[in-house]
């Protein structure tokens, strides 16, 4: 049994967080699930405390989930982890990588710069430009810059008599409007899982008949999917933009070819387990242990 002390930053009680903590405890004998809401940075002593434990004394921190929902405040939590990183604690994934993906616009721009195919997207604070974009697209999805699992996303259509009001209402809480053309996904999109930059598996998310999106949060389910080499290469190129230790790339298959919706800052384990029959938490821990052991011997 390894004597490494590895903490899990996540949501106590949540399945993925606890599954990873269970795997780490079984392998190392050490268990610590960290709720960032209770972490205190003491700059006078350079300590980062959670329930009496100085996180800068750990061998590693694995960020499974930084907060229940994304907000600009989430970036502040990552800054606290950056303090541990500067103190020599290995953070999985690196904080610089996480920061690129909390804000949807930042991640989108990185993917676009790398030439990754994405749905047609417009970003503006102008309600007039936003309305024109919706009319060009026919139907569009308004996406908050800080959100996960399709939370806060709104479907709008060009022929809706209330379109102007819908855009104004959305802009009241999201001044920078992120407008993406709605694609015909036939009720399905894909989650492609990577560990340490290496392909692990792909699962499909199949939406319920009552929802316009495919997320499990909206009643979807997981199914197996076998991608071809070209599709795997697209996912690999997308995740390579961010230097993540574990991630899921969201991909859709369209009539004009595959597109990438986003690369997840953290990725989930349940899709790999239920859709692929693969224990992604164990695979991730293998990568973590290998990385830490290699660091120790260098």
mmCIF file of C-alpha atoms in Angstrom:
data_model
loop_
_atom_site.group_PDB
_atom_site.id
_atom_site.type_symbol
_atom_site.label_atom_id
_atom_site.label_comp_id
_atom_site.label_asym_id
_atom_site.label_seq_id
_atom_site.Cartn_x
_atom_site.Cartn_y
_atom_site.Cartn_z
ATOM 1 C CA UNK A 1 0.000 0.000 0.000
ATOM 2 C CA UNK A 2 1.348 3.441 -0.958
ATOM 3 C CA UNK A 3 1.875 6.051 1.756
ATOM 4 C CA UNK A 4 0.895 8.924 -0.529
ATOM 5 C CA UNK A 5 -1.561 11.419 0.929
ATOM 6 C CA UNK A 6 -3.976 12.486 -1.783
ATOM 7 C CA UNK A 7 -6.962 14.749 -1.110
ATOM 8 C CA UNK A 8 -10.094 14.929 -3.258
ATOM 9 C CA UNK A 9 -11.606 18.348 -3.891
ATOM 10 C CA UNK A 10 -15.278 17.742 -4.563
ATOM 11 C CA UNK A 11 -18.829 17.740 -3.261
ATOM 12 C CA UNK A 12 -19.075 15.563 -0.135
ATOM 13 C CA UNK A 13 -21.685 12.852 -0.601
ATOM 14 C CA UNK A 14 -21.763 13.072 -4.400
ATOM 15 C CA UNK A 15 -21.223 9.788 -6.213
ATOM 16 C CA UNK A 16 -18.196 10.703 -8.343
ATOM 17 C CA UNK A 17 -16.435 12.467 -5.480
ATOM 18 C CA UNK A 18 -16.950 9.567 -3.093
ATOM 19 C CA UNK A 19 -16.063 6.952 -5.739
ATOM 20 C CA UNK A 20 -12.688 8.616 -6.284
ATOM 21 C CA UNK A 21 -12.096 9.021 -2.532
ATOM 22 C CA UNK A 22 -12.974 5.339 -2.025
ATOM 23 C CA UNK A 23 -10.477 4.283 -4.693
ATOM 24 C CA UNK A 24 -7.728 6.443 -3.196
ATOM 25 C CA UNK A 25 -8.388 5.139 0.315
ATOM 26 C CA UNK A 26 -8.262 1.530 -0.904
ATOM 27 C CA UNK A 27 -4.928 2.180 -2.592
ATOM 28 C CA UNK A 28 -3.240 4.436 -0.001
ATOM 29 C CA UNK A 29 -5.117 4.124 3.302
ATOM 30 C CA UNK A 30 -5.657 7.900 3.282
ATOM 31 C CA UNK A 31 -9.016 9.595 2.763
ATOM 32 C CA UNK A 32 -9.798 13.300 2.657
ATOM 33 C CA UNK A 33 -12.745 14.843 0.795
ATOM 34 C CA UNK A 34 -12.414 18.619 0.679
ATOM 35 C CA UNK A 35 -15.303 21.061 0.459
ATOM 36 C CA UNK A 36 -13.807 24.307 -0.862
ATOM 37 C CA UNK A 37 -16.440 26.329 1.016
ATOM 38 C CA UNK A 38 -14.581 25.436 4.237
ATOM 39 C CA UNK A 39 -11.017 26.065 3.029
ATOM 40 C CA UNK A 40 -9.084 28.955 4.582
ATOM 41 C CA UNK A 41 -5.931 30.515 3.170
ATOM 42 C CA UNK A 42 -3.673 32.032 5.833
ATOM 43 C CA UNK A 43 -1.149 34.149 3.970
ATOM 44 C CA UNK A 44 0.731 35.090 7.139
ATOM 45 C CA UNK A 45 1.617 31.419 7.722
ATOM 46 C CA UNK A 46 1.304 30.228 4.088
ATOM 47 C CA UNK A 47 -1.128 27.540 5.202
ATOM 48 C CA UNK A 48 -4.181 26.365 3.296
ATOM 49 C CA UNK A 49 -6.429 24.803 5.911
ATOM 50 C CA UNK A 50 -9.382 22.439 5.708
ATOM 51 C CA UNK A 51 -10.707 21.192 9.051
ATOM 52 C CA UNK A 52 -7.263 21.470 10.612
ATOM 53 C CA UNK A 53 -5.424 19.801 7.714
ATOM 54 C CA UNK A 54 -2.854 21.944 5.928
ATOM 55 C CA UNK A 55 -3.429 21.086 2.283
ATOM 56 C CA UNK A 56 0.068 22.276 1.358
ATOM 57 C CA UNK A 57 1.450 19.244 3.250
ATOM 58 C CA UNK A 58 -0.334 16.730 1.003
ATOM 59 C CA UNK A 59 1.309 14.925 -1.888
ATOM 60 C CA UNK A 60 -1.504 15.762 -4.281
ATOM 61 C CA UNK A 61 -4.960 17.242 -4.676
ATOM 62 C CA UNK A 62 -7.383 15.805 -7.218
ATOM 63 C CA UNK A 63 -10.089 18.248 -8.266
ATOM 64 C CA UNK A 64 -13.196 16.199 -8.980
ATOM 65 C CA UNK A 65 -15.593 19.110 -8.637
ATOM 66 C CA UNK A 66 -14.697 22.637 -7.586
ATOM 67 C CA UNK A 67 -18.307 23.736 -6.905
ATOM 68 C CA UNK A 68 -21.864 22.537 -7.443
ATOM 69 C CA UNK A 69 -22.434 25.232 -10.066
ATOM 70 C CA UNK A 70 -20.023 27.467 -11.975
ATOM 71 C CA UNK A 71 -19.827 31.197 -11.238
ATOM 72 C CA UNK A 72 -16.983 33.738 -11.385
ATOM 73 C CA UNK A 73 -16.493 32.843 -7.705
ATOM 74 C CA UNK A 74 -15.377 29.398 -8.862
ATOM 75 C CA UNK A 75 -12.231 31.029 -10.231
ATOM 76 C CA UNK A 76 -11.457 32.313 -6.721
ATOM 77 C CA UNK A 77 -11.542 28.748 -5.413
ATOM 78 C CA UNK A 78 -9.075 27.698 -8.089
ATOM 79 C CA UNK A 79 -6.805 30.554 -7.001
ATOM 80 C CA UNK A 80 -6.716 29.022 -3.511
ATOM 81 C CA UNK A 81 -5.631 25.712 -5.034
ATOM 82 C CA UNK A 82 -2.965 27.569 -6.977
ATOM 83 C CA UNK A 83 -1.431 28.467 -3.614
ATOM 84 C CA UNK A 84 -1.062 24.757 -2.827
ATOM 85 C CA UNK A 85 0.383 24.198 -6.280
ATOM 86 C CA UNK A 86 3.020 26.875 -5.685
ATOM 87 C CA UNK A 87 3.858 25.156 -2.389
ATOM 88 C CA UNK A 88 4.760 22.003 -4.326
ATOM 89 C CA UNK A 89 1.486 20.054 -4.168
ATOM 90 C CA UNK A 90 0.631 18.347 -7.468
ATOM 91 C CA UNK A 91 -2.882 19.363 -8.491
ATOM 92 C CA UNK A 92 -4.783 17.128 -10.923
ATOM 93 C CA UNK A 93 -5.595 18.842 -13.317
ATOM 94 C CA UNK A 94 -3.237 21.845 -13.156
ATOM 95 C CA UNK A 95 -4.979 25.031 -12.047
ATOM 96 C CA UNK A 96 -3.952 26.883 -15.220
ATOM 97 C CA UNK A 97 -5.868 24.275 -17.215
ATOM 98 C CA UNK A 98 -8.967 24.466 -15.019
ATOM 99 C CA UNK A 99 -9.117 28.249 -15.282
ATOM 100 C CA UNK A 100 -9.415 28.063 -19.071
ATOM 101 C CA UNK A 101 -12.590 25.988 -18.847
ATOM 102 C CA UNK A 102 -14.685 27.470 -16.057
ATOM 103 C CA UNK A 103 -15.626 30.374 -18.331
ATOM 104 C CA UNK A 104 -17.332 28.906 -21.424
ATOM 105 C CA UNK A 105 -16.054 31.733 -23.627
ATOM 106 C CA UNK A 106 -12.420 31.091 -22.686
ATOM 107 C CA UNK A 107 -12.730 27.415 -23.588
ATOM 108 C CA UNK A 108 -14.534 28.203 -26.827
ATOM 109 C CA UNK A 109 -11.856 30.628 -27.959
ATOM 110 C CA UNK A 110 -9.098 28.092 -27.255
ATOM 111 C CA UNK A 111 -10.900 25.418 -29.291
ATOM 112 C CA UNK A 112 -11.594 27.844 -32.124
ATOM 113 C CA UNK A 113 -7.961 28.955 -32.244
ATOM 114 C CA UNK A 114 -6.941 25.306 -32.615
ATOM 115 C CA UNK A 115 -9.272 24.837 -35.586
ATOM 116 C CA UNK A 116 -11.638 22.470 -33.758
ATOM 117 C CA UNK A 117 -15.031 22.274 -35.537
ATOM 118 C CA UNK A 118 -17.792 23.739 -33.367
ATOM 119 C CA UNK A 119 -21.425 24.785 -33.841
ATOM 120 C CA UNK A 120 -21.898 28.254 -35.318
ATOM 121 C CA UNK A 121 -21.490 30.639 -32.393
ATOM 122 C CA UNK A 122 -21.962 34.367 -31.823
ATOM 123 C CA UNK A 123 -20.941 36.267 -28.697
ATOM 124 C CA UNK A 124 -22.182 39.796 -28.060
ATOM 125 C CA UNK A 125 -23.664 42.222 -25.542
ATOM 126 C CA UNK A 126 -25.853 43.731 -28.270
ATOM 127 C CA UNK A 127 -29.471 42.569 -28.145
ATOM 128 C CA UNK A 128 -29.909 43.678 -31.744
ATOM 129 C CA UNK A 129 -26.942 41.566 -32.914
ATOM 130 C CA UNK A 130 -28.195 38.645 -30.824
ATOM 131 C CA UNK A 131 -31.649 38.783 -32.384
ATOM 132 C CA UNK A 132 -30.128 38.941 -35.860
ATOM 133 C CA UNK A 133 -28.007 35.859 -35.067
ATOM 134 C CA UNK A 134 -31.087 33.890 -33.977
ATOM 135 C CA UNK A 135 -32.860 34.826 -37.201
ATOM 136 C CA UNK A 136 -29.831 33.655 -39.192
ATOM 137 C CA UNK A 137 -29.669 30.365 -37.271
ATOM 138 C CA UNK A 138 -33.418 29.714 -37.236
ATOM 139 C CA UNK A 139 -33.116 28.276 -33.741
ATOM 140 C CA UNK A 140 -30.383 28.824 -31.173
ATOM 141 C CA UNK A 141 -29.326 27.907 -27.662
ATOM 142 C CA UNK A 142 -28.434 30.714 -25.272
ATOM 143 C CA UNK A 143 -25.715 29.483 -22.936
ATOM 144 C CA UNK A 144 -24.531 31.098 -19.698
ATOM 145 C CA UNK A 145 -20.780 31.581 -19.625
ATOM 146 C CA UNK A 146 -20.694 29.822 -16.255
ATOM 147 C CA UNK A 147 -22.795 26.647 -16.170
ATOM 148 C CA UNK A 148 -22.660 22.847 -16.246
ATOM 149 C CA UNK A 149 -25.045 20.094 -17.368
ATOM 150 C CA UNK A 150 -27.059 22.537 -19.531
ATOM 151 C CA UNK A 151 -28.188 24.474 -16.443
ATOM 152 C CA UNK A 152 -29.500 27.883 -17.397
ATOM 153 C CA UNK A 153 -29.448 27.184 -21.128
ATOM 154 C CA UNK A 154 -32.414 28.484 -23.099
ATOM 155 C CA UNK A 155 -33.720 27.386 -26.494
ATOM 156 C CA UNK A 156 -35.015 30.240 -28.663
ATOM 157 C CA UNK A 157 -36.518 30.206 -32.141
ATOM 158 C CA UNK A 158 -36.570 32.900 -34.801
ATOM 159 C CA UNK A 159 -40.325 32.695 -35.398
ATOM 160 C CA UNK A 160 -41.214 33.099 -31.710
ATOM 161 C CA UNK A 161 -43.192 36.299 -31.213
ATOM 162 C CA UNK A 162 -41.555 36.711 -27.771
ATOM 163 C CA UNK A 163 -37.964 36.424 -29.038
ATOM 164 C CA UNK A 164 -37.033 40.027 -28.174
ATOM 165 C CA UNK A 165 -38.331 39.587 -24.626
ATOM 166 C CA UNK A 166 -36.617 36.205 -24.241
ATOM 167 C CA UNK A 167 -33.267 37.681 -25.230
ATOM 168 C CA UNK A 168 -33.703 40.650 -22.892
ATOM 169 C CA UNK A 169 -34.661 38.355 -20.000
ATOM 170 C CA UNK A 170 -31.643 36.134 -20.594
ATOM 171 C CA UNK A 171 -29.324 39.153 -20.909
ATOM 172 C CA UNK A 172 -30.497 40.450 -17.520
ATOM 173 C CA UNK A 173 -28.534 37.639 -15.891
ATOM 174 C CA UNK A 174 -26.024 37.075 -18.689
ATOM 175 C CA UNK A 175 -24.891 40.415 -20.156
ATOM 176 C CA UNK A 176 -22.427 38.734 -22.528
ATOM 177 C CA UNK A 177 -24.718 36.695 -24.751
ATOM 178 C CA UNK A 178 -23.324 33.373 -25.985
ATOM 179 C CA UNK A 179 -25.530 32.228 -28.861
ATOM 180 C CA UNK A 180 -25.018 28.863 -30.529
ATOM 181 C CA UNK A 181 -26.938 27.462 -33.477
ATOM 182 C CA UNK A 182 -29.195 24.590 -32.455
ATOM 183 C CA UNK A 183 -28.147 21.428 -34.223
ATOM 184 C CA UNK A 184 -30.226 18.393 -35.123
ATOM 185 C CA UNK A 185 -28.619 15.766 -32.903
ATOM 186 C CA UNK A 186 -31.354 13.156 -33.350
ATOM 187 C CA UNK A 187 -31.556 13.060 -29.561
ATOM 188 C CA UNK A 188 -27.972 11.911 -29.023
ATOM 189 C CA UNK A 189 -24.484 13.265 -28.418
ATOM 190 C CA UNK A 190 -21.223 11.730 -27.223
ATOM 191 C CA UNK A 191 -18.883 11.913 -24.240
ATOM 192 C CA UNK A 192 -15.314 10.932 -25.113
ATOM 193 C CA UNK A 193 -13.150 10.216 -22.066
ATOM 194 C CA UNK A 194 -9.399 10.861 -21.825
ATOM 195 C CA UNK A 195 -6.982 10.078 -18.987
ATOM 196 C CA UNK A 196 -3.558 11.714 -19.083
ATOM 197 C CA UNK A 197 -4.251 12.721 -22.670
ATOM 198 C CA UNK A 198 -4.880 9.096 -23.694
ATOM 199 C CA UNK A 199 -8.213 7.872 -25.031
ATOM 200 C CA UNK A 200 -10.202 5.689 -22.635
ATOM 201 C CA UNK A 201 -13.720 5.221 -24.061
ATOM 202 C CA UNK A 202 -16.769 6.901 -25.573
ATOM 203 C CA UNK A 203 -20.378 6.779 -24.425
ATOM 204 C CA UNK A 204 -23.548 8.220 -25.928
ATOM 205 C CA UNK A 205 -26.009 10.408 -24.057
ATOM 206 C CA UNK A 206 -29.511 9.779 -25.316
ATOM 207 C CA UNK A 207 -32.096 12.407 -24.430
ATOM 208 C CA UNK A 208 -35.608 11.852 -23.194
ATOM 209 C CA UNK A 209 -38.519 12.707 -25.478
ATOM 210 C CA UNK A 210 -39.512 15.572 -23.196
ATOM 211 C CA UNK A 211 -36.199 17.490 -23.363
ATOM 212 C CA UNK A 212 -34.397 19.368 -26.144
ATOM 213 C CA UNK A 213 -30.972 18.503 -24.694
ATOM 214 C CA UNK A 214 -29.435 15.117 -23.905
ATOM 215 C CA UNK A 215 -28.056 15.696 -20.411
ATOM 216 C CA UNK A 216 -28.719 13.177 -17.657
ATOM 217 C CA UNK A 217 -29.843 16.197 -15.609
ATOM 218 C CA UNK A 218 -32.736 16.523 -18.101
ATOM 219 C CA UNK A 219 -33.666 12.844 -18.107
ATOM 220 C CA UNK A 220 -31.175 11.421 -20.592
ATOM 221 C CA UNK A 221 -29.448 8.046 -20.326
ATOM 222 C CA UNK A 222 -26.064 6.546 -21.224
ATOM 223 C CA UNK A 223 -25.459 4.010 -23.984
ATOM 224 C CA UNK A 224 -22.332 2.382 -25.481
ATOM 225 C CA UNK A 225 -20.740 3.913 -28.584
ATOM 226 C CA UNK A 226 -17.755 2.840 -30.668
ATOM 227 C CA UNK A 227 -16.102 5.780 -32.479
ATOM 228 C CA UNK A 228 -13.824 5.420 -35.484
ATOM 229 C CA UNK A 229 -10.173 6.490 -35.417
ATOM 230 C CA UNK A 230 -10.931 9.841 -37.047
ATOM 231 C CA UNK A 231 -13.462 10.770 -34.375
ATOM 232 C CA UNK A 232 -11.081 9.750 -31.585
ATOM 233 C CA UNK A 233 -8.402 11.946 -33.142
ATOM 234 C CA UNK A 234 -10.801 14.906 -33.123
ATOM 235 C CA UNK A 235 -11.451 14.369 -29.418
ATOM 236 C CA UNK A 236 -7.738 14.024 -28.748
ATOM 237 C CA UNK A 237 -6.965 17.319 -30.500
ATOM 238 C CA UNK A 238 -9.738 19.100 -28.610
ATOM 239 C CA UNK A 239 -8.611 17.974 -25.140
ATOM 240 C CA UNK A 240 -4.957 18.607 -26.012
ATOM 241 C CA UNK A 241 -5.732 22.345 -26.021
ATOM 242 C CA UNK A 242 -5.953 22.293 -22.231
ATOM 243 C CA UNK A 243 -3.390 19.869 -20.694
ATOM 244 C CA UNK A 244 -5.931 18.081 -18.508
ATOM 245 C CA UNK A 245 -5.286 14.933 -16.484
ATOM 246 C CA UNK A 246 -8.877 13.738 -16.852
ATOM 247 C CA UNK A 247 -11.617 15.092 -19.075
ATOM 248 C CA UNK A 248 -14.650 14.374 -21.191
ATOM 249 C CA UNK A 249 -14.998 15.916 -24.653
ATOM 250 C CA UNK A 250 -18.603 16.559 -25.686
ATOM 251 C CA UNK A 251 -19.038 15.746 -29.379
ATOM 252 C CA UNK A 252 -22.078 15.728 -31.649
ATOM 253 C CA UNK A 253 -22.477 13.950 -34.979
ATOM 254 C CA UNK A 254 -24.215 16.133 -37.577
ATOM 255 C CA UNK A 255 -25.057 15.892 -41.287
ATOM 256 C CA UNK A 256 -22.026 18.061 -42.059
ATOM 257 C CA UNK A 257 -19.616 16.183 -39.779
ATOM 258 C CA UNK A 258 -18.736 15.996 -36.077
ATOM 259 C CA UNK A 259 -18.550 19.112 -33.915
ATOM 260 C CA UNK A 260 -17.205 19.682 -30.423
ATOM 261 C CA UNK A 261 -19.446 21.427 -27.919
ATOM 262 C CA UNK A 262 -16.929 21.697 -25.114
ATOM 263 C CA UNK A 263 -14.140 20.078 -23.136
ATOM 264 C CA UNK A 264 -14.991 19.482 -19.480
ATOM 265 C CA UNK A 265 -12.788 20.948 -16.770
ATOM 266 C CA UNK A 266 -13.319 17.824 -14.662
ATOM 267 C CA UNK A 267 -15.233 15.128 -16.534
ATOM 268 C CA UNK A 268 -17.482 12.516 -14.950
ATOM 269 C CA UNK A 269 -17.169 8.843 -14.056
ATOM 270 C CA UNK A 270 -20.765 7.679 -14.344
ATOM 271 C CA UNK A 271 -20.987 7.914 -18.132
ATOM 272 C CA UNK A 272 -17.917 5.720 -18.565
ATOM 273 C CA UNK A 273 -19.256 3.194 -16.053
ATOM 274 C CA UNK A 274 -22.845 2.989 -17.285
ATOM 275 C CA UNK A 275 -22.156 3.592 -20.969
ATOM 276 C CA UNK A 276 -18.834 1.771 -21.422
ATOM 277 C CA UNK A 277 -18.623 -0.569 -18.425
ATOM 278 C CA UNK A 278 -15.299 1.033 -17.473
ATOM 279 C CA UNK A 279 -14.257 2.201 -13.997
ATOM 280 C CA UNK A 280 -12.906 5.615 -14.963
ATOM 281 C CA UNK A 281 -12.132 6.501 -11.332
ATOM 282 C CA UNK A 282 -9.736 3.536 -11.129
ATOM 283 C CA UNK A 283 -8.176 4.403 -14.480
ATOM 284 C CA UNK A 284 -7.697 7.992 -13.360
ATOM 285 C CA UNK A 285 -6.142 6.883 -10.083
ATOM 286 C CA UNK A 286 -3.707 4.657 -11.992
ATOM 287 C CA UNK A 287 -2.574 7.750 -13.897
ATOM 288 C CA UNK A 288 -2.319 9.821 -10.707
ATOM 289 C CA UNK A 289 -0.245 7.190 -8.891
ATOM 290 C CA UNK A 290 2.034 6.684 -11.884
ATOM 291 C CA UNK A 291 2.618 10.425 -12.163
ATOM 292 C CA UNK A 292 3.357 10.861 -8.473
ATOM 293 C CA UNK A 293 5.646 7.835 -8.287
ATOM 294 C CA UNK A 294 7.564 9.065 -11.342
ATOM 295 C CA UNK A 295 7.916 12.495 -9.722
ATOM 296 C CA UNK A 296 9.232 10.923 -6.525
ATOM 297 C CA UNK A 297 11.958 8.986 -8.344
ATOM 298 C CA UNK A 298 13.157 11.884 -10.484
#
